[in-house]
Amino acid sequence: MPNRETDLWRNLRAELASGAHWVDRAVVLAYAVATGLVVVGFTELSEAASAAFARLRSSGAIGPWLPLLWTPLLTVVLLWWTRRFAAGAAGSGIPHVMVALDAATPPQHSDQLVSLRLSLHKIGLVSGGLLAGLSIGREGPTVQVGAGVMQHAKRWLSSSSGIDAHDLMVAGAAAGIAAAFNTPLGGVVFAIEQLSGRRDLSHSSLVIACIVLSGLVAISLLGNLTYFGALTVQHLDVSMILPGLLIALVCGIAGGLFSRLIVASARDSADWAGRWRTRYPFRFAAVCALAVAIIGVVTQGATVGAGYEPTRALLEAQGDVPAGYTVLKFCATWLSAWTGLPAGVFAPSLSIGAGIGHDVAVIAGIEGTATIPLIALGMVAFLAATTQAPVTAFIIVMEMVAGHAMVLSLMASALLASGTARLLTRPMYTELAELLTGSKASYPTR
């Protein structure tokens, strides 16, 4: 016992004497707070942009038709800005972080993919895309934003800190996703499943502390709210098994196809579309944006933006979506990514999955609140199939809809859909990262 007390005091004195390490930790935690504040600002700006586009659509008799001009015009302006000033901000941003985390990536190339400057450009460009009325989300881009903010802390750390850029970028990326979705556990799982697979985290406790602290900042400013409300789960009897299996399989196939299209959109292809895009990038982006605007007009704005409102209406069994919503949202999201602008697919994937769940429920003759569990299964299944990260998808959706009563069902749906998609295609973010590494991507790099 006396030896233990001696060791305790010796360790305590050693900790107190290492002032530089405490300063380093304080710097990292301060940047975690800054990451949370930046994500909150990103959230507010993107929501303001979406609201501004909604007001534009409702401005007088010609308002619903204005996107046919406004969306292509603003898309071209944003693409010009991306190619001229922020080439590394194109795409969702997650593949960029994955490449930057690779030990084989030279530091100078890593700085072109993840930095504080790119984070600020990313915020403005994604918000601009939402102002244009494109079908994009901000959650995936928040990964690159958070990584860029946290990576900036490296310059203030002492040489003996032992904290490297890898740990900082993982912490920032995971903190960003946690704060963006208001899902702290989802941020931790995302860091483990998607970002740290090539190398162990040397400061895992500090990384988790950053994720929690960033999430607390977001919750304190935005409120501890679930994006889609609390999920009301009815009694799940055996009659739900077949519709649930069908949803998982359909989402697995559709998610695999979606992943292939997104990867193909980022690849320098030799077909006519690829050649035209390479030669006339602004014209190509304008045509894609015009198609997105036409889809938005047809659906009366239901396919615009991230898709939170239609999804929440379906989950609350208080609304319906236009005919063909699922297919049109699928196409609008793909075309939005094909423009070459910064664009996330996390939230649109949830919306597409909700549409698939709703469509299967309608085909099965299920109505009212009994459709809610099937819609939730569609959300987690399509997100898992698209990202091929079933654990992350399951945790994020469970936290977002407060669906703890459906833990086993959500998990099974995510695993089945992800396994089905894996038969059709490789993981989307891995392929996109390889394209960036091999310089075969059509993202404007420099």
Tab-separated table of C-alpha atoms in Angstrom, residues 80-436:
chain	number	residue	atom	x	y	z
A	80	TRP	CA	-15.599	28.563	-61.817
A	81	TRP	CA	-14.747	29.590	-58.242
A	82	THR	CA	-13.978	25.978	-57.291
A	83	ARG	CA	-11.650	25.419	-60.231
A	84	ARG	CA	-9.963	28.804	-59.829
A	85	PHE	CA	-9.512	29.092	-56.053
A	86	ALA	CA	-10.400	25.826	-54.266
A	87	ALA	CA	-9.724	22.812	-56.470
A	88	GLY	CA	-9.272	20.553	-53.441
A	89	ALA	CA	-12.763	21.374	-52.184
A	90	ALA	CA	-14.564	19.578	-55.037
A	91	GLY	CA	-16.566	16.432	-54.309
A	92	SER	CA	-17.835	15.285	-50.934
A	93	GLY	CA	-14.508	15.736	-49.140
A	94	ILE	CA	-14.367	12.339	-47.426
A	95	PRO	CA	-12.063	10.798	-50.089
A	96	HIS	CA	-9.816	13.839	-49.778
A	97	VAL	CA	-9.439	13.242	-46.042
A	98	MET	CA	-8.767	9.540	-46.639
A	99	VAL	CA	-5.959	10.381	-49.073
A	100	ALA	CA	-4.535	13.004	-46.716
A	101	LEU	CA	-4.490	10.405	-43.927
A	102	ASP	CA	-2.523	7.941	-46.048
A	103	ALA	CA	1.077	7.738	-44.859
A	104	ALA	CA	2.229	7.587	-48.480
A	105	THR	CA	0.769	11.019	-49.251
A	106	PRO	CA	3.437	13.772	-49.243
A	107	PRO	CA	2.716	16.600	-46.758
A	108	GLN	CA	2.541	19.210	-49.518
A	109	HIS	CA	-0.122	17.186	-51.344
A	110	SER	CA	-2.001	16.609	-48.096
A	111	ASP	CA	-2.192	20.387	-47.566
A	112	GLN	CA	-3.893	20.702	-50.973
A	113	LEU	CA	-6.628	18.325	-49.799
A	114	VAL	CA	-7.167	19.321	-46.175
A	115	SER	CA	-6.533	22.799	-44.771
A	116	LEU	CA	-8.264	25.618	-42.957
A	117	ARG	CA	-8.403	27.645	-46.180
A	118	LEU	CA	-10.151	24.809	-48.019
A	119	SER	CA	-12.561	24.406	-45.111
A	120	LEU	CA	-13.721	27.997	-45.448
A	121	HIS	CA	-14.097	27.632	-49.224
A	122	LYS	CA	-16.012	24.375	-48.706
A	123	ILE	CA	-18.518	26.028	-46.397
A	124	GLY	CA	-19.226	28.802	-48.874
A	125	LEU	CA	-19.400	26.528	-51.925
A	126	VAL	CA	-21.706	23.924	-50.379
A	127	SER	CA	-23.982	26.677	-49.080
A	128	GLY	CA	-23.908	28.165	-52.580
A	129	GLY	CA	-24.944	24.810	-54.037
A	130	LEU	CA	-27.927	24.720	-51.684
A	131	LEU	CA	-28.751	28.309	-52.669
A	132	ALA	CA	-28.678	27.144	-56.287
A	133	GLY	CA	-31.229	24.433	-55.526
A	134	LEU	CA	-29.002	21.407	-56.119
A	135	SER	CA	-29.716	18.067	-54.439
A	136	ILE	CA	-26.754	17.943	-52.065
A	137	GLY	CA	-26.016	17.619	-48.371
A	138	ARG	CA	-23.557	19.305	-46.031
A	139	GLU	CA	-22.751	16.357	-43.737
A	140	GLY	CA	-20.096	14.680	-45.915
A	141	PRO	CA	-18.361	18.012	-46.637
A	142	THR	CA	-18.340	18.681	-42.888
A	143	VAL	CA	-15.807	15.861	-42.587
A	144	GLN	CA	-13.307	17.796	-44.707
A	145	VAL	CA	-14.220	21.033	-42.942
A	146	GLY	CA	-13.635	19.568	-39.474
A	147	ALA	CA	-10.379	17.916	-40.527
A	148	GLY	CA	-9.116	21.199	-41.964
A	149	VAL	CA	-9.899	23.144	-38.800
A	150	MET	CA	-8.285	20.605	-36.467
A	151	GLN	CA	-5.257	20.123	-38.717
A	152	HIS	CA	-4.490	23.827	-38.286
A	153	ALA	CA	-3.713	23.157	-34.599
A	154	LYS	CA	-0.476	21.392	-35.561
A	155	ARG	CA	1.411	24.670	-35.953
A	156	TRP	CA	0.754	25.588	-32.312
A	157	LEU	CA	1.855	22.280	-30.761
A	158	SER	CA	5.270	21.675	-29.290
A	159	SER	CA	7.690	19.282	-30.976
A	160	SER	CA	7.402	16.924	-28.001
A	161	SER	CA	3.589	16.718	-28.071
A	162	GLY	CA	3.511	13.414	-29.948
A	163	ILE	CA	0.289	14.543	-31.625
A	164	ASP	CA	0.625	14.425	-35.393
A	165	ALA	CA	-1.497	15.658	-38.284
A	166	HIS	CA	-3.066	12.194	-38.690
A	167	ASP	CA	-4.592	12.237	-35.200
A	168	LEU	CA	-5.757	15.814	-35.620
A	169	MET	CA	-7.447	15.168	-38.975
A	170	VAL	CA	-9.216	12.046	-37.690
A	171	ALA	CA	-10.402	13.966	-34.634
A	172	GLY	CA	-11.625	16.893	-36.734
A	173	ALA	CA	-13.335	14.748	-39.343
A	174	ALA	CA	-15.127	12.625	-36.752
A	175	ALA	CA	-15.998	15.687	-34.663
A	176	GLY	CA	-17.431	17.307	-37.781
A	177	ILE	CA	-19.699	14.370	-38.596
A	178	ALA	CA	-20.767	14.090	-34.944
A	179	ALA	CA	-21.661	17.769	-34.712
A	180	ALA	CA	-23.307	17.855	-38.157
A	181	PHE	CA	-25.692	14.968	-37.431
A	182	ASN	CA	-25.857	15.592	-33.646
A	183	THR	CA	-24.654	11.990	-33.241
A	184	PRO	CA	-21.548	11.807	-30.993
A	185	LEU	CA	-21.425	8.008	-31.029
A	186	GLY	CA	-21.779	8.056	-34.810
A	187	GLY	CA	-18.710	10.297	-35.020
A	188	VAL	CA	-16.622	7.863	-32.983
A	189	VAL	CA	-17.729	4.885	-35.071
A	190	PHE	CA	-17.122	6.822	-38.302
A	191	ALA	CA	-13.543	7.528	-37.226
A	192	ILE	CA	-12.942	3.850	-36.502
A	193	GLU	CA	-14.734	2.361	-39.519
A	194	GLN	CA	-13.879	4.823	-42.281
A	195	LEU	CA	-10.825	6.884	-41.367
A	196	SER	CA	-8.425	5.016	-39.099
A	197	GLY	CA	-8.373	1.675	-40.895
A	198	ARG	CA	-4.855	2.180	-42.282
A	199	ARG	CA	-3.283	3.160	-39.000
A	200	ASP	CA	-4.048	2.979	-35.280
A	201	LEU	CA	-4.784	6.188	-33.435
A	202	SER	CA	-1.944	7.044	-31.085
A	203	HIS	CA	-4.103	9.395	-29.019
A	204	SER	CA	-7.522	7.753	-29.150
A	205	SER	CA	-8.690	9.227	-25.831
A	206	LEU	CA	-7.839	12.745	-26.991
A	207	VAL	CA	-9.601	12.109	-30.308
A	208	ILE	CA	-12.749	10.977	-28.508
A	209	ALA	CA	-12.547	13.982	-26.187
A	210	CYS	CA	-12.438	16.263	-29.244
A	211	ILE	CA	-15.477	14.537	-30.758
A	212	VAL	CA	-17.457	14.853	-27.530
A	213	LEU	CA	-16.421	18.466	-26.944
A	214	SER	CA	-17.260	19.501	-30.504
A	215	GLY	CA	-20.617	17.756	-30.219
A	216	LEU	CA	-21.368	19.504	-26.930
A	217	VAL	CA	-20.684	22.884	-28.534
A	218	ALA	CA	-23.106	22.079	-31.353
A	219	ILE	CA	-25.767	20.820	-28.941
A	220	SER	CA	-25.451	23.877	-26.691
A	221	LEU	CA	-25.968	26.245	-29.641
A	222	LEU	CA	-28.367	24.267	-31.852
A	223	GLY	CA	-30.197	22.305	-29.166
A	224	ASN	CA	-30.271	18.589	-28.420
A	225	LEU	CA	-32.701	17.781	-31.202
A	226	THR	CA	-33.080	14.782	-33.463
A	227	TYR	CA	-33.342	15.770	-37.127
A	228	PHE	CA	-36.412	13.664	-37.772
A	229	GLY	CA	-38.052	13.688	-34.352
A	230	ALA	CA	-38.522	10.654	-32.112
A	231	LEU	CA	-39.398	7.510	-34.037
A	232	THR	CA	-42.758	5.999	-33.104
A	233	VAL	CA	-42.344	2.245	-33.518
A	234	GLN	CA	-45.388	0.056	-33.830
A	235	HIS	CA	-45.405	-3.590	-32.858
A	236	LEU	CA	-43.309	-5.447	-35.418
A	237	ASP	CA	-44.954	-8.768	-36.224
A	238	VAL	CA	-44.015	-11.444	-38.743
A	239	SER	CA	-45.896	-9.625	-41.505
A	240	MET	CA	-43.100	-7.025	-41.553
A	241	ILE	CA	-40.315	-9.531	-42.243
A	242	LEU	CA	-40.809	-9.853	-46.007
A	243	PRO	CA	-41.239	-6.089	-46.636
A	244	GLY	CA	-38.169	-5.447	-44.470
A	245	LEU	CA	-36.084	-7.964	-46.415
A	246	LEU	CA	-37.289	-6.511	-49.716
A	247	ILE	CA	-36.317	-3.007	-48.592
A	248	ALA	CA	-32.816	-4.129	-47.625
A	249	LEU	CA	-32.283	-5.938	-50.931
A	250	VAL	CA	-33.675	-3.096	-53.074
A	251	CYS	CA	-31.604	-0.539	-51.165
A	252	GLY	CA	-28.524	-2.748	-51.521
A	253	ILE	CA	-28.923	-2.937	-55.310
A	254	ALA	CA	-29.913	0.723	-55.693
A	255	GLY	CA	-27.143	1.876	-53.337
A	256	GLY	CA	-24.567	-0.161	-55.238
A	257	LEU	CA	-25.734	1.387	-58.505
A	258	PHE	CA	-25.669	4.854	-56.955
A	259	SER	CA	-22.093	4.308	-55.774
A	260	ARG	CA	-21.015	3.214	-59.248
A	261	LEU	CA	-22.591	6.315	-60.779
A	262	ILE	CA	-20.916	8.650	-58.290
A	263	VAL	CA	-17.517	7.050	-58.964
A	264	ALA	CA	-18.099	7.177	-62.713
A	265	SER	CA	-18.995	10.858	-62.366
A	266	ALA	CA	-15.613	11.551	-60.796
A	267	ARG	CA	-13.601	9.531	-63.317
A	268	ASP	CA	-12.073	10.933	-66.510
A	269	SER	CA	-13.940	8.654	-68.907
A	270	ALA	CA	-13.374	8.291	-72.624
A	271	ASP	CA	-17.045	8.197	-73.626
A	272	TRP	CA	-18.848	11.141	-75.226
A	273	ALA	CA	-20.030	12.537	-71.884
A	274	GLY	CA	-16.541	12.369	-70.402
A	275	ARG	CA	-14.979	14.031	-73.423
A	276	TRP	CA	-17.613	16.764	-73.441
A	277	ARG	CA	-17.175	17.371	-69.717
A	278	THR	CA	-13.392	17.594	-70.076
A	279	ARG	CA	-13.589	19.998	-73.026
A	280	TYR	CA	-16.541	22.128	-71.858
A	281	PRO	CA	-16.796	21.726	-68.061
A	282	PHE	CA	-19.002	24.786	-67.544
A	283	ARG	CA	-21.469	23.868	-70.276
A	284	PHE	CA	-21.646	20.331	-68.933
A	285	ALA	CA	-22.287	21.581	-65.394
A	286	ALA	CA	-24.987	23.954	-66.676
A	287	VAL	CA	-26.807	21.105	-68.447
A	288	CYS	CA	-26.646	18.913	-65.324
A	289	ALA	CA	-27.918	21.788	-63.195
A	290	LEU	CA	-30.730	22.481	-65.655
A	291	ALA	CA	-31.799	18.835	-65.408
A	292	VAL	CA	-31.782	19.115	-61.608
A	293	ALA	CA	-33.900	22.278	-61.859
A	294	ILE	CA	-36.410	20.568	-64.170
A	295	ILE	CA	-36.718	17.689	-61.693
A	296	GLY	CA	-37.259	20.222	-58.918
A	297	VAL	CA	-40.026	21.933	-60.890
A	298	VAL	CA	-41.730	18.603	-61.618
A	299	THR	CA	-41.642	17.587	-57.941
A	300	GLN	CA	-42.588	21.088	-56.718
A	301	GLY	CA	-39.298	21.424	-54.868
A	302	ALA	CA	-39.398	18.072	-53.078
A	303	THR	CA	-36.042	16.948	-54.516
A	304	VAL	CA	-34.225	20.209	-53.732
A	305	GLY	CA	-31.511	20.306	-51.086
A	306	ALA	CA	-30.692	17.605	-48.568
A	307	GLY	CA	-34.240	16.247	-48.367
A	308	TYR	CA	-34.829	16.601	-44.637
A	309	GLU	CA	-38.375	17.940	-44.891
A	310	PRO	CA	-39.826	15.178	-47.128
A	311	THR	CA	-38.089	12.528	-45.040
A	312	ARG	CA	-39.378	13.919	-41.776
A	313	ALA	CA	-42.894	14.144	-43.201
A	314	LEU	CA	-42.730	10.466	-44.156
A	315	LEU	CA	-41.364	9.434	-40.762
A	316	GLU	CA	-44.113	11.324	-38.970
A	317	ALA	CA	-46.752	9.819	-41.283
A	318	GLN	CA	-48.060	13.355	-41.787
A	319	GLY	CA	-47.322	13.836	-45.456
A	320	ASP	CA	-46.671	12.210	-48.764
A	321	VAL	CA	-44.166	12.662	-51.558
A	322	PRO	CA	-44.785	13.212	-55.285
A	323	ALA	CA	-45.107	10.224	-57.588
A	324	GLY	CA	-41.704	8.955	-58.650
A	325	TYR	CA	-39.996	10.891	-55.847
A	326	THR	CA	-37.458	8.166	-55.074
A	327	VAL	CA	-36.185	7.805	-58.642
A	328	LEU	CA	-36.166	11.553	-59.225
A	329	LYS	CA	-34.292	12.272	-55.983
A	330	PHE	CA	-31.805	9.573	-56.984
A	331	CYS	CA	-31.233	11.209	-60.380
A	332	ALA	CA	-31.113	14.756	-58.999
A	333	THR	CA	-28.446	13.802	-56.452
A	334	TRP	CA	-26.336	12.015	-59.049
A	335	LEU	CA	-26.586	14.931	-61.506
A	336	SER	CA	-25.716	17.400	-58.749
A	337	ALA	CA	-22.546	15.447	-57.985
A	338	TRP	CA	-21.765	15.255	-61.714
A	339	THR	CA	-21.523	19.045	-61.931
A	340	GLY	CA	-18.165	18.828	-60.148
A	341	LEU	CA	-19.184	21.099	-57.269
A	342	PRO	CA	-18.603	20.293	-53.598
A	343	ALA	CA	-21.522	18.023	-52.771
A	344	GLY	CA	-22.327	15.585	-49.994
A	345	VAL	CA	-24.516	12.507	-50.421
A	346	PHE	CA	-25.137	11.474	-46.796
A	347	ALA	CA	-28.409	13.338	-46.281
A	348	PRO	CA	-29.727	12.751	-49.830
A	349	SER	CA	-29.010	9.040	-49.332
A	350	LEU	CA	-31.195	9.041	-46.224
A	351	SER	CA	-33.945	10.718	-48.232
A	352	ILE	CA	-33.684	8.209	-51.095
A	353	GLY	CA	-33.739	5.325	-48.632
A	354	ALA	CA	-36.818	6.765	-46.942
A	355	GLY	CA	-38.494	6.930	-50.345
A	356	ILE	CA	-37.676	3.275	-51.040
A	357	GLY	CA	-39.081	2.255	-47.663
A	358	HIS	CA	-42.246	4.237	-48.341
A	359	ASP	CA	-42.658	2.758	-51.832
A	360	VAL	CA	-42.296	-0.814	-50.552
A	361	ALA	CA	-44.821	-0.091	-47.799
A	362	VAL	CA	-47.305	1.189	-50.379
A	363	ILE	CA	-46.788	-1.900	-52.570
A	364	ALA	CA	-47.285	-4.145	-49.520
A	365	GLY	CA	-50.522	-2.334	-48.643
A	366	ILE	CA	-49.148	-0.947	-45.368
A	367	GLU	CA	-50.526	2.448	-44.373
A	368	GLY	CA	-50.388	5.088	-41.671
A	369	THR	CA	-47.939	4.876	-38.788
A	370	ALA	CA	-47.213	1.239	-39.633
A	371	THR	CA	-45.020	2.516	-42.500
A	372	ILE	CA	-42.643	4.364	-40.147
A	373	PRO	CA	-40.405	1.368	-39.245
A	374	LEU	CA	-40.089	0.422	-42.918
A	375	ILE	CA	-39.079	3.963	-43.826
A	376	ALA	CA	-36.403	3.918	-41.117
A	377	LEU	CA	-35.135	0.579	-42.443
A	378	GLY	CA	-34.886	2.115	-45.916
A	379	MET	CA	-32.874	5.051	-44.594
A	380	VAL	CA	-30.257	2.926	-42.874
A	381	ALA	CA	-30.143	0.366	-45.704
A	382	PHE	CA	-29.517	2.839	-48.524
A	383	LEU	CA	-26.934	4.795	-46.524
A	384	ALA	CA	-25.132	1.551	-45.619
A	385	ALA	CA	-25.228	0.365	-49.233
A	386	THR	CA	-23.923	3.666	-50.571
A	387	THR	CA	-21.072	4.092	-48.101
A	388	GLN	CA	-20.530	0.365	-47.359
A	389	ALA	CA	-20.044	1.393	-43.739
A	390	PRO	CA	-22.942	-0.488	-42.108
A	391	VAL	CA	-21.999	0.182	-38.486
A	392	THR	CA	-21.661	3.936	-39.084
A	393	ALA	CA	-24.963	4.015	-40.987
A	394	PHE	CA	-26.761	2.057	-38.285
A	395	ILE	CA	-25.454	4.242	-35.443
A	396	ILE	CA	-26.125	7.536	-37.255
A	397	VAL	CA	-29.693	6.656	-38.228
A	398	MET	CA	-30.468	5.212	-34.802
A	399	GLU	CA	-29.275	8.416	-33.111
A	400	MET	CA	-30.922	10.715	-35.661
A	401	VAL	CA	-34.388	9.190	-35.314
A	402	ALA	CA	-34.050	8.114	-31.656
A	403	GLY	CA	-34.823	4.618	-32.906
A	404	HIS	CA	-33.381	2.602	-30.015
A	405	ALA	CA	-36.426	0.317	-30.052
A	406	MET	CA	-35.381	-0.847	-33.541
A	407	VAL	CA	-31.718	-1.582	-32.815
A	408	LEU	CA	-31.668	-5.160	-34.114
A	409	SER	CA	-33.848	-4.408	-37.144
A	410	LEU	CA	-31.762	-1.405	-38.171
A	411	MET	CA	-28.531	-3.328	-37.719
A	412	ALA	CA	-29.752	-6.317	-39.752
A	413	SER	CA	-31.006	-4.049	-42.550
A	414	ALA	CA	-27.673	-2.178	-42.706
A	415	LEU	CA	-25.623	-5.374	-42.841
A	416	LEU	CA	-27.801	-7.032	-45.504
A	417	ALA	CA	-27.900	-3.938	-47.736
A	418	SER	CA	-24.164	-3.332	-47.389
A	419	GLY	CA	-23.405	-6.974	-48.186
A	420	THR	CA	-25.624	-6.828	-51.276
A	421	ALA	CA	-23.973	-3.623	-52.508
A	422	ARG	CA	-20.534	-5.144	-51.970
A	423	LEU	CA	-21.415	-7.812	-54.544
A	424	LEU	CA	-21.971	-5.055	-57.117
A	425	THR	CA	-19.231	-2.551	-56.413
A	426	ARG	CA	-16.291	-1.676	-54.203
A	427	PRO	CA	-16.690	0.878	-51.378
A	428	MET	CA	-17.432	4.257	-52.943
A	429	TYR	CA	-15.126	6.402	-50.823
A	430	THR	CA	-12.242	3.968	-51.284
A	431	GLU	CA	-12.600	4.134	-55.056
A	432	LEU	CA	-12.854	7.914	-55.034
A	433	ALA	CA	-9.754	8.137	-52.860
A	434	GLU	CA	-7.863	5.890	-55.281
A	435	LEU	CA	-8.908	8.124	-58.165
A	436	LEU	CA	-7.502	11.140	-56.347
